[in-house]
Amino acid sequence: VRGGRDDDQATTSIRVVRGDITAVHADAIINAANSSLLGGGGVDGAIHRAGGPAVLDACKTLRATTLPDGLAVGAAVATTAGNLPAQWIIHTVGPRHSTTEDRTDLLRSAYTRSLTLADSLGARTVAFPLISAGAYGWPRHDAVNVAVDAVTTATTDVDVVTLVAYDDETATLIRRALTR
Ligand code: ADP
């Protein structure tokens, strides 16, 4: 699947893998964090467990310096990846799903701002979980559509975006959305 810029040869390949994001090799692994940056469940818990204490230390330093109020929804920040097979973790905060307010732009922004940060770091391969589709309650189908739309239309120098599906059904949904 091709996306990204349509000038020169800057195309981005998008691939899908099923499994645990902490096992994926990429320059940057995206964390579906919360604003506190101090850990949580789901992807966040798995990344902190696998990354080790250096990741939490880096997050605490961010909170003590540039991000005293935490990371805004839709924003992204990078830390060391600790023991993970990656150079960086890019922490982003997806919006909680709401039935009264359309927060699609914030979810898109979690993807696009992560890619912009990846560009500024020089990361050429990045892996995303399905942001906001767990504890933050987005219907999986909607979360997949926003993710695929965001990464296929983004302007980025990233060569390979891996979308990590935690289960087979999610992998199938992502593959289907990519072929539309
Ligand atoms: P959020 O709080 O943004 O909703 P979650 O981490 O709760 O984030 O869940 C996001 C998605 O990631 C869900 O689809 C969940 O099934 C999936 N997920 C949970 N753990 C992992 C993991 N270790 N690797 C990849 N995906 C995971």
PDB file of C-alpha atoms and ligand atoms in Angstrom:
ATOM      1  CA  VAL A   1       0.000   0.000   0.000  1.00  0.00           C
ATOM      2  CA  ARG A   2       1.347   3.385  -0.916  1.00  0.00           C
ATOM      3  CA  GLY A   3       0.719   6.595   0.907  1.00  0.00           C
ATOM      4  CA  GLY A   4       2.594   9.690   1.891  1.00  0.00           C
ATOM      5  CA  ARG A   5       4.028  12.312  -0.364  1.00  0.00           C
ATOM      6  CA  ASP A   6       3.456  12.331  -4.055  1.00  0.00           C
ATOM      7  CA  ASP A   7       6.577  14.306  -4.886  1.00  0.00           C
ATOM      8  CA  ASP A   8       9.947  12.600  -5.549  1.00  0.00           C
ATOM      9  CA  GLN A   9      10.141   9.007  -4.342  1.00  0.00           C
ATOM     10  CA  ALA A  10       8.992   9.528  -0.811  1.00  0.00           C
ATOM     11  CA  THR A  11       6.482   6.744  -0.538  1.00  0.00           C
ATOM     12  CA  THR A  12       5.585   5.040   2.671  1.00  0.00           C
ATOM     13  CA  SER A  13       4.814   1.317   2.825  1.00  0.00           C
ATOM     14  CA  ILE A  14       2.196   0.277   5.293  1.00  0.00           C
ATOM     15  CA  ARG A  15       2.222  -3.223   6.674  1.00  0.00           C
ATOM     16  CA  VAL A  16       0.159  -5.086   9.232  1.00  0.00           C
ATOM     17  CA  VAL A  17       1.475  -7.529  11.806  1.00  0.00           C
ATOM     18  CA  ARG A  18      -0.464  -9.414  14.431  1.00  0.00           C
ATOM     19  CA  GLY A  19       1.055  -9.674  17.880  1.00  0.00           C
ATOM     20  CA  ASP A  20       2.672  -7.836  20.738  1.00  0.00           C
ATOM     21  CA  ILE A  21       4.074  -4.431  19.814  1.00  0.00           C
ATOM     22  CA  THR A  22       6.961  -4.854  22.257  1.00  0.00           C
ATOM     23  CA  ALA A  23       8.341  -7.628  20.029  1.00  0.00           C
ATOM     24  CA  VAL A  24       8.302  -5.515  16.859  1.00  0.00           C
ATOM     25  CA  HIS A  25      11.627  -4.199  15.566  1.00  0.00           C
ATOM     26  CA  ALA A  26      11.352  -0.618  14.354  1.00  0.00           C
ATOM     27  CA  ASP A  27      13.290   2.607  14.779  1.00  0.00           C
ATOM     28  CA  ALA A  28      10.408   3.989  16.813  1.00  0.00           C
ATOM     29  CA  ILE A  29       7.619   2.208  18.668  1.00  0.00           C
ATOM     30  CA  ILE A  30       4.516   4.269  19.358  1.00  0.00           C
ATOM     31  CA  ASN A  31       3.025   4.059  22.823  1.00  0.00           C
ATOM     32  CA  ALA A  32      -0.717   4.541  23.395  1.00  0.00           C
ATOM     33  CA  ALA A  33       0.066   6.451  26.583  1.00  0.00           C
ATOM     34  CA  ASN A  34      -2.083   8.574  28.842  1.00  0.00           C
ATOM     35  CA  SER A  35      -1.459  12.238  29.648  1.00  0.00           C
ATOM     36  CA  SER A  36       0.391  11.446  32.866  1.00  0.00           C
ATOM     37  CA  LEU A  37       3.122   9.575  30.960  1.00  0.00           C
ATOM     38  CA  LEU A  38       3.605   7.582  34.145  1.00  0.00           C
ATOM     39  CA  GLY A  39       2.338   4.246  32.896  1.00  0.00           C
ATOM     40  CA  GLY A  40      -0.956   2.437  32.562  1.00  0.00           C
ATOM     41  CA  GLY A  41      -2.449  -0.785  31.236  1.00  0.00           C
ATOM     42  CA  GLY A  42      -2.638  -2.264  27.757  1.00  0.00           C
ATOM     43  CA  VAL A  43       0.089  -1.168  25.364  1.00  0.00           C
ATOM     44  CA  ASP A  44       1.444   1.343  27.869  1.00  0.00           C
ATOM     45  CA  GLY A  45       1.919  -1.302  30.570  1.00  0.00           C
ATOM     46  CA  ALA A  46       3.521  -3.726  28.119  1.00  0.00           C
ATOM     47  CA  ILE A  47       5.923  -1.069  26.802  1.00  0.00           C
ATOM     48  CA  HIS A  48       7.024   0.006  30.269  1.00  0.00           C
ATOM     49  CA  ARG A  49       7.500  -3.616  31.364  1.00  0.00           C
ATOM     50  CA  ALA A  50       9.540  -4.496  28.298  1.00  0.00           C
ATOM     51  CA  GLY A  51      11.395  -1.181  28.078  1.00  0.00           C
ATOM     52  CA  GLY A  52      12.455  -1.254  31.716  1.00  0.00           C
ATOM     53  CA  PRO A  53      13.042   1.530  34.246  1.00  0.00           C
ATOM     54  CA  ALA A  54      14.936   3.787  31.846  1.00  0.00           C
ATOM     55  CA  VAL A  55      11.643   4.509  30.062  1.00  0.00           C
ATOM     56  CA  LEU A  56       9.798   5.532  33.219  1.00  0.00           C
ATOM     57  CA  ASP A  57      12.796   7.598  34.322  1.00  0.00           C
ATOM     58  CA  ALA A  58      12.729   9.463  30.998  1.00  0.00           C
ATOM     59  CA  CYS A  59       8.986  10.054  31.333  1.00  0.00           C
ATOM     60  CA  LYS A  60       9.416  11.361  34.878  1.00  0.00           C
ATOM     61  CA  THR A  61      12.113  13.729  33.640  1.00  0.00           C
ATOM     62  CA  LEU A  62       9.739  15.065  30.986  1.00  0.00           C
ATOM     63  CA  ARG A  63       7.089  15.663  33.649  1.00  0.00           C
ATOM     64  CA  ALA A  64       9.634  17.447  35.840  1.00  0.00           C
ATOM     65  CA  THR A  65      10.850  19.672  32.989  1.00  0.00           C
ATOM     66  CA  THR A  66       9.023  20.381  29.722  1.00  0.00           C
ATOM     67  CA  LEU A  67       5.677  18.700  30.450  1.00  0.00           C
ATOM     68  CA  PRO A  68       4.665  19.555  34.036  1.00  0.00           C
ATOM     69  CA  ASP A  69       0.971  19.185  33.165  1.00  0.00           C
ATOM     70  CA  GLY A  70       1.501  16.007  31.173  1.00  0.00           C
ATOM     71  CA  LEU A  71       1.127  15.316  27.462  1.00  0.00           C
ATOM     72  CA  ALA A  72      -1.916  16.778  25.705  1.00  0.00           C
ATOM     73  CA  VAL A  73      -4.369  14.536  23.889  1.00  0.00           C
ATOM     74  CA  GLY A  74      -3.288  14.252  20.252  1.00  0.00           C
ATOM     75  CA  ALA A  75       0.317  15.291  20.994  1.00  0.00           C
ATOM     76  CA  ALA A  76       3.492  13.179  20.906  1.00  0.00           C
ATOM     77  CA  VAL A  77       6.847  13.104  22.686  1.00  0.00           C
ATOM     78  CA  ALA A  78       9.869  10.807  22.392  1.00  0.00           C
ATOM     79  CA  THR A  79      11.983   8.992  24.964  1.00  0.00           C
ATOM     80  CA  THR A  80      14.591   6.277  24.962  1.00  0.00           C
ATOM     81  CA  ALA A  81      13.216   2.815  24.205  1.00  0.00           C
ATOM     82  CA  GLY A  82      15.216   1.248  27.032  1.00  0.00           C
ATOM     83  CA  ASN A  83      15.455  -2.504  26.477  1.00  0.00           C
ATOM     84  CA  LEU A  84      13.016  -2.573  23.551  1.00  0.00           C
ATOM     85  CA  PRO A  85      14.303  -3.460  20.059  1.00  0.00           C
ATOM     86  CA  ALA A  86      13.857   0.157  18.959  1.00  0.00           C
ATOM     87  CA  GLN A  87      15.737   3.398  19.225  1.00  0.00           C
ATOM     88  CA  TRP A  88      12.871   5.507  20.498  1.00  0.00           C
ATOM     89  CA  ILE A  89       9.470   5.268  22.037  1.00  0.00           C
ATOM     90  CA  ILE A  90       7.122   7.938  20.793  1.00  0.00           C
ATOM     91  CA  HIS A  91       4.445   8.426  23.420  1.00  0.00           C
ATOM     92  CA  THR A  92       1.150   9.787  22.191  1.00  0.00           C
ATOM     93  CA  VAL A  93      -2.232  10.185  23.847  1.00  0.00           C
ATOM     94  CA  GLY A  94      -5.337   9.191  21.963  1.00  0.00           C
ATOM     95  CA  PRO A  95      -8.705  10.662  22.911  1.00  0.00           C
ATOM     96  CA  ARG A  96     -11.223   8.704  24.952  1.00  0.00           C
ATOM     97  CA  HIS A  97     -14.171   7.775  22.791  1.00  0.00           C
ATOM     98  CA  SER A  98     -17.209   9.992  23.296  1.00  0.00           C
ATOM     99  CA  THR A  99     -20.774   9.430  22.152  1.00  0.00           C
ATOM    100  CA  THR A 100     -21.567  13.158  22.358  1.00  0.00           C
ATOM    101  CA  GLU A 101     -18.492  14.681  20.727  1.00  0.00           C
ATOM    102  CA  ASP A 102     -16.596  13.762  17.559  1.00  0.00           C
ATOM    103  CA  ARG A 103     -12.954  13.368  18.584  1.00  0.00           C
ATOM    104  CA  THR A 104     -11.749  11.928  15.291  1.00  0.00           C
ATOM    105  CA  ASP A 105      -9.395  14.859  14.651  1.00  0.00           C
ATOM    106  CA  LEU A 106      -7.617  14.217  17.950  1.00  0.00           C
ATOM    107  CA  LEU A 107      -7.203  10.541  17.110  1.00  0.00           C
ATOM    108  CA  ARG A 108      -5.838  11.437  13.676  1.00  0.00           C
ATOM    109  CA  SER A 109      -3.510  13.899  15.298  1.00  0.00           C
ATOM    110  CA  ALA A 110      -2.073  11.178  17.569  1.00  0.00           C
ATOM    111  CA  TYR A 111      -0.963   9.379  14.373  1.00  0.00           C
ATOM    112  CA  THR A 112       0.152  12.379  12.345  1.00  0.00           C
ATOM    113  CA  ARG A 113       2.037  14.119  15.158  1.00  0.00           C
ATOM    114  CA  SER A 114       3.783  10.837  15.969  1.00  0.00           C
ATOM    115  CA  LEU A 115       4.900  10.614  12.334  1.00  0.00           C
ATOM    116  CA  THR A 116       6.073  14.233  12.336  1.00  0.00           C
ATOM    117  CA  LEU A 117       8.113  13.533  15.456  1.00  0.00           C
ATOM    118  CA  ALA A 118       9.488  10.355  13.837  1.00  0.00           C
ATOM    119  CA  ASP A 119      10.601  12.523  10.898  1.00  0.00           C
ATOM    120  CA  SER A 120      12.380  14.962  13.160  1.00  0.00           C
ATOM    121  CA  LEU A 121      14.173  12.093  14.943  1.00  0.00           C
ATOM    122  CA  GLY A 122      15.193  10.524  11.635  1.00  0.00           C
ATOM    123  CA  ALA A 123      13.194   7.340  12.296  1.00  0.00           C
ATOM    124  CA  ARG A 124      12.509   5.503   9.037  1.00  0.00           C
ATOM    125  CA  THR A 125      10.476   2.594  10.422  1.00  0.00           C
ATOM    126  CA  VAL A 126       7.737   3.017  13.015  1.00  0.00           C
ATOM    127  CA  ALA A 127       5.205   0.695  14.626  1.00  0.00           C
ATOM    128  CA  PHE A 128       1.790   1.828  15.877  1.00  0.00           C
ATOM    129  CA  PRO A 129      -0.701   0.051  18.110  1.00  0.00           C
ATOM    130  CA  LEU A 130      -4.389   0.668  17.487  1.00  0.00           C
ATOM    131  CA  ILE A 131      -4.555   3.877  19.515  1.00  0.00           C
ATOM    132  CA  SER A 132      -7.676   4.472  21.660  1.00  0.00           C
ATOM    133  CA  ALA A 133      -9.173   1.063  20.791  1.00  0.00           C
ATOM    134  CA  GLY A 134      -8.610  -0.430  24.248  1.00  0.00           C
ATOM    135  CA  ALA A 135      -9.158   1.340  27.558  1.00  0.00           C
ATOM    136  CA  TYR A 136     -10.153   4.519  25.703  1.00  0.00           C
ATOM    137  CA  GLY A 137     -13.169   2.781  24.269  1.00  0.00           C
ATOM    138  CA  TRP A 138     -13.192   3.484  20.513  1.00  0.00           C
ATOM    139  CA  PRO A 139     -15.248   1.032  18.514  1.00  0.00           C
ATOM    140  CA  ARG A 140     -12.579  -1.050  16.850  1.00  0.00           C
ATOM    141  CA  HIS A 141     -13.893  -0.531  13.343  1.00  0.00           C
ATOM    142  CA  ASP A 142     -13.811   3.272  13.724  1.00  0.00           C
ATOM    143  CA  ALA A 143     -10.365   3.175  15.314  1.00  0.00           C
ATOM    144  CA  VAL A 144      -9.088   1.105  12.370  1.00  0.00           C
ATOM    145  CA  ASN A 145     -10.557   3.478   9.796  1.00  0.00           C
ATOM    146  CA  VAL A 146      -9.053   6.553  11.449  1.00  0.00           C
ATOM    147  CA  ALA A 147      -5.663   4.836  11.814  1.00  0.00           C
ATOM    148  CA  VAL A 148      -5.546   3.722   8.187  1.00  0.00           C
ATOM    149  CA  ASP A 149      -6.777   7.043   6.852  1.00  0.00           C
ATOM    150  CA  ALA A 150      -4.265   8.976   8.971  1.00  0.00           C
ATOM    151  CA  VAL A 151      -1.205   6.938   8.011  1.00  0.00           C
ATOM    152  CA  THR A 152      -2.069   6.570   4.332  1.00  0.00           C
ATOM    153  CA  THR A 153      -2.617  10.305   3.825  1.00  0.00           C
ATOM    154  CA  ALA A 154       0.186  11.598   6.073  1.00  0.00           C
ATOM    155  CA  THR A 155       3.107  13.578   4.703  1.00  0.00           C
ATOM    156  CA  THR A 156       6.148  11.855   6.146  1.00  0.00           C
ATOM    157  CA  ASP A 157       9.662  10.648   5.384  1.00  0.00           C
ATOM    158  CA  VAL A 158       9.011   7.393   7.227  1.00  0.00           C
ATOM    159  CA  ASP A 159       9.630   4.434   4.889  1.00  0.00           C
ATOM    160  CA  VAL A 160       7.678   1.725   6.681  1.00  0.00           C
ATOM    161  CA  VAL A 161       4.713   2.094   8.999  1.00  0.00           C
ATOM    162  CA  THR A 162       3.766  -1.130  10.779  1.00  0.00           C
ATOM    163  CA  LEU A 163       0.265  -1.272  12.178  1.00  0.00           C
ATOM    164  CA  VAL A 164       0.274  -3.795  15.004  1.00  0.00           C
ATOM    165  CA  ALA A 165      -2.955  -5.698  15.584  1.00  0.00           C
ATOM    166  CA  TYR A 166      -3.231  -7.510  18.882  1.00  0.00           C
ATOM    167  CA  ASP A 167      -5.595 -10.153  17.520  1.00  0.00           C
ATOM    168  CA  ASP A 168      -6.559 -11.750  14.204  1.00  0.00           C
ATOM    169  CA  GLU A 169      -9.873  -9.952  13.862  1.00  0.00           C
ATOM    170  CA  THR A 170      -8.173  -6.564  14.171  1.00  0.00           C
ATOM    171  CA  ALA A 171      -5.524  -7.600  11.646  1.00  0.00           C
ATOM    172  CA  THR A 172      -8.270  -8.567   9.194  1.00  0.00           C
ATOM    173  CA  LEU A 173     -10.083  -5.263   9.704  1.00  0.00           C
ATOM    174  CA  ILE A 174      -6.876  -3.311   9.093  1.00  0.00           C
ATOM    175  CA  ARG A 175      -6.025  -5.288   5.953  1.00  0.00           C
ATOM    176  CA  ARG A 176      -9.502  -4.692   4.614  1.00  0.00           C
ATOM    177  CA  ALA A 177      -9.309  -0.951   5.312  1.00  0.00           C
ATOM    178  CA  LEU A 178      -5.916  -0.790   3.562  1.00  0.00           C
ATOM    179  CA  THR A 179      -7.243  -2.344   0.376  1.00  0.00           C
ATOM    180  CA  ARG A 180     -10.152   0.074   0.066  1.00  0.00           C
TER     181      ARG A 180
HETATM  182  P1  ADP B   1      -5.909   3.087  24.683  1.00  0.00           P
HETATM  183  O1  ADP B   1      -5.823   3.473  26.136  1.00  0.00           O
HETATM  184  O2  ADP B   1      -5.342   4.143  23.753  1.00  0.00           O
HETATM  185  O3  ADP B   1      -7.267   2.628  24.292  1.00  0.00           O
HETATM  186  P2  ADP B   1      -4.866   0.339  24.997  1.00  0.00           P
HETATM  187  O4  ADP B   1      -3.445   0.010  25.247  1.00  0.00           O
HETATM  188  O5  ADP B   1      -5.831   0.116  26.111  1.00  0.00           O
HETATM  189  O6  ADP B   1      -4.852   1.879  24.518  1.00  0.00           O
HETATM  190  O7  ADP B   1      -5.363  -0.458  23.722  1.00  0.00           O
HETATM  191  C1  ADP B   1      -5.080  -0.088  22.396  1.00  0.00           C
HETATM  192  C2  ADP B   1      -5.113  -1.309  21.501  1.00  0.00           C
HETATM  193  O8  ADP B   1      -3.905  -2.053  21.667  1.00  0.00           O
HETATM  194  C3  ADP B   1      -6.233  -2.301  21.776  1.00  0.00           C
HETATM  195  O9  ADP B   1      -6.738  -2.744  20.519  1.00  0.00           O
HETATM  196  C4  ADP B   1      -5.543  -3.444  22.519  1.00  0.00           C
HETATM  197  O10 ADP B   1      -6.178  -4.694  22.253  1.00  0.00           O
HETATM  198  C5  ADP B   1      -4.180  -3.438  21.885  1.00  0.00           C
HETATM  199  N1  ADP B   1      -3.069  -3.963  22.708  1.00  0.00           N
HETATM  200  C6  ADP B   1      -3.035  -4.185  24.051  1.00  0.00           C
HETATM  201  N2  ADP B   1      -1.824  -4.649  24.415  1.00  0.00           N
HETATM  202  C7  ADP B   1      -1.059  -4.709  23.283  1.00  0.00           C
HETATM  203  C8  ADP B   1       0.286  -5.113  22.984  1.00  0.00           C
HETATM  204  N3  ADP B   1       1.117  -5.561  23.943  1.00  0.00           N
HETATM  205  N4  ADP B   1       0.710  -5.042  21.700  1.00  0.00           N
HETATM  206  C9  ADP B   1      -0.106  -4.594  20.722  1.00  0.00           C
HETATM  207  N5  ADP B   1      -1.379  -4.196  20.931  1.00  0.00           N
HETATM  208  C10 ADP B   1      -1.858  -4.263  22.191  1.00  0.00           C
END
